[in-house]
PDB file of C-alpha atoms in Angstrom:
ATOM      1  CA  UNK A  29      40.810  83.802 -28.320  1.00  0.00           C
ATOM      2  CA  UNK A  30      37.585  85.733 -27.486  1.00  0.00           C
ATOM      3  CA  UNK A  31      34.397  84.033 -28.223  1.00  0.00           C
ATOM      4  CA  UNK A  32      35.894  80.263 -28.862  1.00  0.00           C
ATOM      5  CA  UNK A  33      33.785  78.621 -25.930  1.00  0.00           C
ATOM      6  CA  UNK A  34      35.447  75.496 -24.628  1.00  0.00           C
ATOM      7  CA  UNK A  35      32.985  72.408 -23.670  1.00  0.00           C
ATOM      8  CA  UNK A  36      34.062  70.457 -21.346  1.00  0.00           C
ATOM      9  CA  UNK A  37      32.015  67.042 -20.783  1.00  0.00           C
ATOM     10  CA  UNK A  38      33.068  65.584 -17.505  1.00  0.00           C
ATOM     11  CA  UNK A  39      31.181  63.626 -14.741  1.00  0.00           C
ATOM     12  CA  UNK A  40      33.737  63.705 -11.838  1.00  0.00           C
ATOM     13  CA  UNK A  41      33.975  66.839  -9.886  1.00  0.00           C
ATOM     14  CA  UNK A  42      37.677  66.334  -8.854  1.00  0.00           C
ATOM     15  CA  UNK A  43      39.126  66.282 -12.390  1.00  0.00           C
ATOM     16  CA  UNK A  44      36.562  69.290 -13.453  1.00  0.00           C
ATOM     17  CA  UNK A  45      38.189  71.128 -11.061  1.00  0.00           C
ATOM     18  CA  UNK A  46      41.431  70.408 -11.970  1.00  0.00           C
ATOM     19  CA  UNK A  47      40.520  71.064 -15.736  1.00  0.00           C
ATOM     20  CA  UNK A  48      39.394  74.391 -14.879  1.00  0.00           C
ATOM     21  CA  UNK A  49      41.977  75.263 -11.907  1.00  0.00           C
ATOM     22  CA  UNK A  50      44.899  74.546 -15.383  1.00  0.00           C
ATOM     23  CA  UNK A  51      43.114  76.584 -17.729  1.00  0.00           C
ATOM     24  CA  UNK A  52      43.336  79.447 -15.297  1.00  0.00           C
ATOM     25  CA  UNK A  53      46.525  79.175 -14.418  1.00  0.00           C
ATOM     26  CA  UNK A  54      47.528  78.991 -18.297  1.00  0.00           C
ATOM     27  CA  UNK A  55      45.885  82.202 -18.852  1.00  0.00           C
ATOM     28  CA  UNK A  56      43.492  79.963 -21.226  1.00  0.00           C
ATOM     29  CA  UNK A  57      40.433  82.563 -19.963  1.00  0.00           C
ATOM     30  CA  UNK A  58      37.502  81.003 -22.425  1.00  0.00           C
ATOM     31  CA  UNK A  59      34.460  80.732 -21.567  1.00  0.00           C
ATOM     32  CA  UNK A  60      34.342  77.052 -20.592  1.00  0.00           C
ATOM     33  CA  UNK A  61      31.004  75.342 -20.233  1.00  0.00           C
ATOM     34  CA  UNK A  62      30.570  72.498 -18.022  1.00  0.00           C
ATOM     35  CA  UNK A  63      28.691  68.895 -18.537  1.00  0.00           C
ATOM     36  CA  UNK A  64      28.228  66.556 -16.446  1.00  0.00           C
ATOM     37  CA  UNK A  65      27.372  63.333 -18.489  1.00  0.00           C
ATOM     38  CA  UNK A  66      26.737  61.956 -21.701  1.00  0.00           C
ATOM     39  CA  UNK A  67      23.360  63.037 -22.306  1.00  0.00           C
ATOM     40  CA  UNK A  68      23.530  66.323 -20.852  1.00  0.00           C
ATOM     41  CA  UNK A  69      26.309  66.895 -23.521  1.00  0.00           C
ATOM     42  CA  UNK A  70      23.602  65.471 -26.730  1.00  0.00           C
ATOM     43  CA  UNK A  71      21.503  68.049 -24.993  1.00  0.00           C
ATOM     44  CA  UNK A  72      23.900  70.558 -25.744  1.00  0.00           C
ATOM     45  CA  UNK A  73      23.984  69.727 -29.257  1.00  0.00           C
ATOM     46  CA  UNK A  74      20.665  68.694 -30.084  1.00  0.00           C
ATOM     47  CA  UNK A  75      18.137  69.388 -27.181  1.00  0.00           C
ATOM     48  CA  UNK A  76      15.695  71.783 -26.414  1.00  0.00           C
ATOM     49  CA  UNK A  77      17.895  75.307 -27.472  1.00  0.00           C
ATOM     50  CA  UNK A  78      20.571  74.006 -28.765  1.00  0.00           C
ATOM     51  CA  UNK A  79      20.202  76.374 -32.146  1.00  0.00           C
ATOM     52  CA  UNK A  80      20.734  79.216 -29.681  1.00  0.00           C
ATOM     53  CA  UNK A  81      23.978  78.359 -28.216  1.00  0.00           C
ATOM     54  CA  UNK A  82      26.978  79.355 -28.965  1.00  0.00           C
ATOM     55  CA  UNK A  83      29.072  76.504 -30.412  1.00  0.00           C
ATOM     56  CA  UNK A  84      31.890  75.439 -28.679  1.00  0.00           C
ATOM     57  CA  UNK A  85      35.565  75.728 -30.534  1.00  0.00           C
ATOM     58  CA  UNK A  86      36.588  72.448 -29.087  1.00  0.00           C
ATOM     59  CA  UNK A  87      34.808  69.746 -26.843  1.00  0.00           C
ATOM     60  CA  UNK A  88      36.919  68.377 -23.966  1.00  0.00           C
ATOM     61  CA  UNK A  89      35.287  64.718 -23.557  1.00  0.00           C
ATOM     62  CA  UNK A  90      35.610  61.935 -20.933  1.00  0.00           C
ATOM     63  CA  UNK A  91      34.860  58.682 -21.956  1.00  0.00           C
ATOM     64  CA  UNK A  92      33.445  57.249 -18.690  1.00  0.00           C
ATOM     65  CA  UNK A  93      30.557  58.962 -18.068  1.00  0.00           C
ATOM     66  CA  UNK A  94      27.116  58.211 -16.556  1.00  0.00           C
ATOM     67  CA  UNK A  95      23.832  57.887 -18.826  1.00  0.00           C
ATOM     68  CA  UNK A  96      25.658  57.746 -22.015  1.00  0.00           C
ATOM     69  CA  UNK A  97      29.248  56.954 -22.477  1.00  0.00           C
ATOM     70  CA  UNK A  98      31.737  59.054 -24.387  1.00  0.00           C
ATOM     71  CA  UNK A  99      32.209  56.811 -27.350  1.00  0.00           C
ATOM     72  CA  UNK A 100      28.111  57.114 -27.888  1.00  0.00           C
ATOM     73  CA  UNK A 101      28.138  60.836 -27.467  1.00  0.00           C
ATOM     74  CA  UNK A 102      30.824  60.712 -29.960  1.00  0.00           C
ATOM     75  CA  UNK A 103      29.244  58.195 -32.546  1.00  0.00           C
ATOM     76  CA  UNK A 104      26.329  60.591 -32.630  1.00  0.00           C
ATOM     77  CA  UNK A 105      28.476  63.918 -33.353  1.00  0.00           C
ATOM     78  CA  UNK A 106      29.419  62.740 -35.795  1.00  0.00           C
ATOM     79  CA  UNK A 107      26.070  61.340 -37.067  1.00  0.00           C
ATOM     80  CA  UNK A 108      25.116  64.505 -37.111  1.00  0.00           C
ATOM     81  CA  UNK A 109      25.517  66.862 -39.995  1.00  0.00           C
ATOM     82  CA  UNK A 110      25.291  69.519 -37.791  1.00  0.00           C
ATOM     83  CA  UNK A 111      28.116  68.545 -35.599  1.00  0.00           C
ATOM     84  CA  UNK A 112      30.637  65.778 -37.388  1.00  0.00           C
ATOM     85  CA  UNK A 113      33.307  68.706 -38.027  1.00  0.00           C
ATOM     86  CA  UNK A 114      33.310  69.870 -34.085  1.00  0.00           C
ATOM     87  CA  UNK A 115      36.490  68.948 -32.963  1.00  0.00           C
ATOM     88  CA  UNK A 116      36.547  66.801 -30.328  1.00  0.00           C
ATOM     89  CA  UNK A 117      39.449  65.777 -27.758  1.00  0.00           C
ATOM     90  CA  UNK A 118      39.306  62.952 -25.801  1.00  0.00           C
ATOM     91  CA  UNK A 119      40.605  64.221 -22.091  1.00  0.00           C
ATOM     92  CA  UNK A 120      40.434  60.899 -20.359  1.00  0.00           C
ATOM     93  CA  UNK A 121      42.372  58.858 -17.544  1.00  0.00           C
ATOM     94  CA  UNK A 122      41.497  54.916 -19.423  1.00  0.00           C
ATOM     95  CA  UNK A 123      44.037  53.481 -19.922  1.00  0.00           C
ATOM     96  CA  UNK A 124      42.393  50.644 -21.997  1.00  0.00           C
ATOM     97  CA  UNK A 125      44.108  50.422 -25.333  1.00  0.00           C
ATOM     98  CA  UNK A 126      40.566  49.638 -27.159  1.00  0.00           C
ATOM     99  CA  UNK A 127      39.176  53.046 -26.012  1.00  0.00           C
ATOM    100  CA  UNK A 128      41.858  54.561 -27.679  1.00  0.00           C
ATOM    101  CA  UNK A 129      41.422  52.576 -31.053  1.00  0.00           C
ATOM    102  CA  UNK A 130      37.834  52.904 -30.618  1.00  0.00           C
ATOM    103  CA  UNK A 131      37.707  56.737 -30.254  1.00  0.00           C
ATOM    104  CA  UNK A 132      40.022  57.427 -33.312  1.00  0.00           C
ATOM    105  CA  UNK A 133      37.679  55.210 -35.052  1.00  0.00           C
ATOM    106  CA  UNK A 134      34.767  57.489 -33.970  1.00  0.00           C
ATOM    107  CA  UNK A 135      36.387  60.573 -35.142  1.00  0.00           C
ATOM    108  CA  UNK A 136      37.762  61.869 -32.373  1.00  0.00           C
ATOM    109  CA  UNK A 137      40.308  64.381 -33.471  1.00  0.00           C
ATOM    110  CA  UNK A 138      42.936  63.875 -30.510  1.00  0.00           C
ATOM    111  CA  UNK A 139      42.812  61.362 -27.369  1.00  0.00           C
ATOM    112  CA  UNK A 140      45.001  62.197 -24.463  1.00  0.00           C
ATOM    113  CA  UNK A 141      45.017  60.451 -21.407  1.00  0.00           C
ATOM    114  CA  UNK A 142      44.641  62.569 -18.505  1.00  0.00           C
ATOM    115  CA  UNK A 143      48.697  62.330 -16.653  1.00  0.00           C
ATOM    116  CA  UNK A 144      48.464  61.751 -12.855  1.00  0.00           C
ATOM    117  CA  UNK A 145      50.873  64.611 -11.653  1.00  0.00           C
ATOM    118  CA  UNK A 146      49.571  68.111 -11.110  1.00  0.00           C
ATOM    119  CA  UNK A 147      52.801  69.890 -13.562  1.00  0.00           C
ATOM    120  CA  UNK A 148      52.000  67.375 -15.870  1.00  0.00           C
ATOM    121  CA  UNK A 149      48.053  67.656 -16.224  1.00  0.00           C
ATOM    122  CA  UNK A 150      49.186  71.805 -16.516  1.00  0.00           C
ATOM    123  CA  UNK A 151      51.270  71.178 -19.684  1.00  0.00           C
ATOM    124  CA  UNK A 152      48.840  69.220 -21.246  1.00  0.00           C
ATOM    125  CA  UNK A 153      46.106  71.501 -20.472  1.00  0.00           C
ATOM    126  CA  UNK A 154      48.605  74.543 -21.847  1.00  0.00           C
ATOM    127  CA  UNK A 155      49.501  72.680 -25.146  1.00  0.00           C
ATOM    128  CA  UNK A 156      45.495  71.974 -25.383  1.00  0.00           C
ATOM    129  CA  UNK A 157      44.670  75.308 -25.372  1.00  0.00           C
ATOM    130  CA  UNK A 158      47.684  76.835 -27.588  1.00  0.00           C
ATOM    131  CA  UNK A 159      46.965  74.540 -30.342  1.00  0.00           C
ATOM    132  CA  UNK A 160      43.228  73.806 -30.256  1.00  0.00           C
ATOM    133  CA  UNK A 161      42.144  77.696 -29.431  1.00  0.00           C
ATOM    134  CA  UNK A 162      45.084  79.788 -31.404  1.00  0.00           C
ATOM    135  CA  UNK A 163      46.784  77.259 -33.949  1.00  0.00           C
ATOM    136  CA  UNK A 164      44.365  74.858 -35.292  1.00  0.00           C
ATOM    137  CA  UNK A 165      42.174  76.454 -37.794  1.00  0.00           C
ATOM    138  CA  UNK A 166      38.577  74.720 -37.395  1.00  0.00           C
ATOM    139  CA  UNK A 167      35.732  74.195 -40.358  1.00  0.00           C
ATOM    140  CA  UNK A 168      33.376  77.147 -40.988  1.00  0.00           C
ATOM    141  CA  UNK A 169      30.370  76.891 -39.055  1.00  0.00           C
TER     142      UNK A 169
END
């Protein structure tokens, strides 16, 4: 699993925490780069430097986040020749069945909403990692 960076896009510092805290304990020891908000993430992509960094193997994305929400940051990935194969996972705690529809519609490759309990968050971060850093097999860059 060396070099596939994980990008995690997520505005509160509780559930970045918690993100990070399961990856740990899963032995899921990427390098994990933090985001705090929807344009901080284009940034990433397309902003000053962005042909220097190191893309990430999978983007964690919240949808409710400040400056530009996750379905925009989404919409634009994808836009983007550049970046409409990066798979994206929606990691969010909405509950709104529209979201849903709406990121699948975007191209999001996965949506999970983010479970309340602790154990639970842990598995899904563990299944995360298993499939979307060792299983899945993700377009040439």
């Amino acid at each position: 699993m060396k070099n596939k960076v994980i990008l995690l896009v997520e505005d509160n510092p509780d559930d970045e925490a918690l993100t990070l805290r399961a990856l740990r304990k899963n032995n899921i020891l990427n390098e994990v780069t933090v985001v705090r908000d929807g344009q901080q993430a284009l940034d990433y992509f397309f902003g000053e430097g962005a042909s220097k960094r190191h893309a990430p193997t999978v983007m964690l994305l919240d949808l409710k986040l400040p400056k530009v929400d996750g379905h925009e940051v989404l919409r634009r990935l994808r836009a983007d020749e550049r970046t409409k194969l990066l798979p994206v996972v929606i990691l969010t705690s909405s509950k709104e069945e529209q979201d849903l529809i709406n990121g699948y519609r975007l191209g999001a490759n996965s949506y999970i909403r983010k479970p309340v309990d602790f154990n639970q968050f842990m598995e899904a971060v563990r299944q995360l990692g298993l499939y979307w850093l060792m299983l899945n097999e993700a377009p040439p860059r």
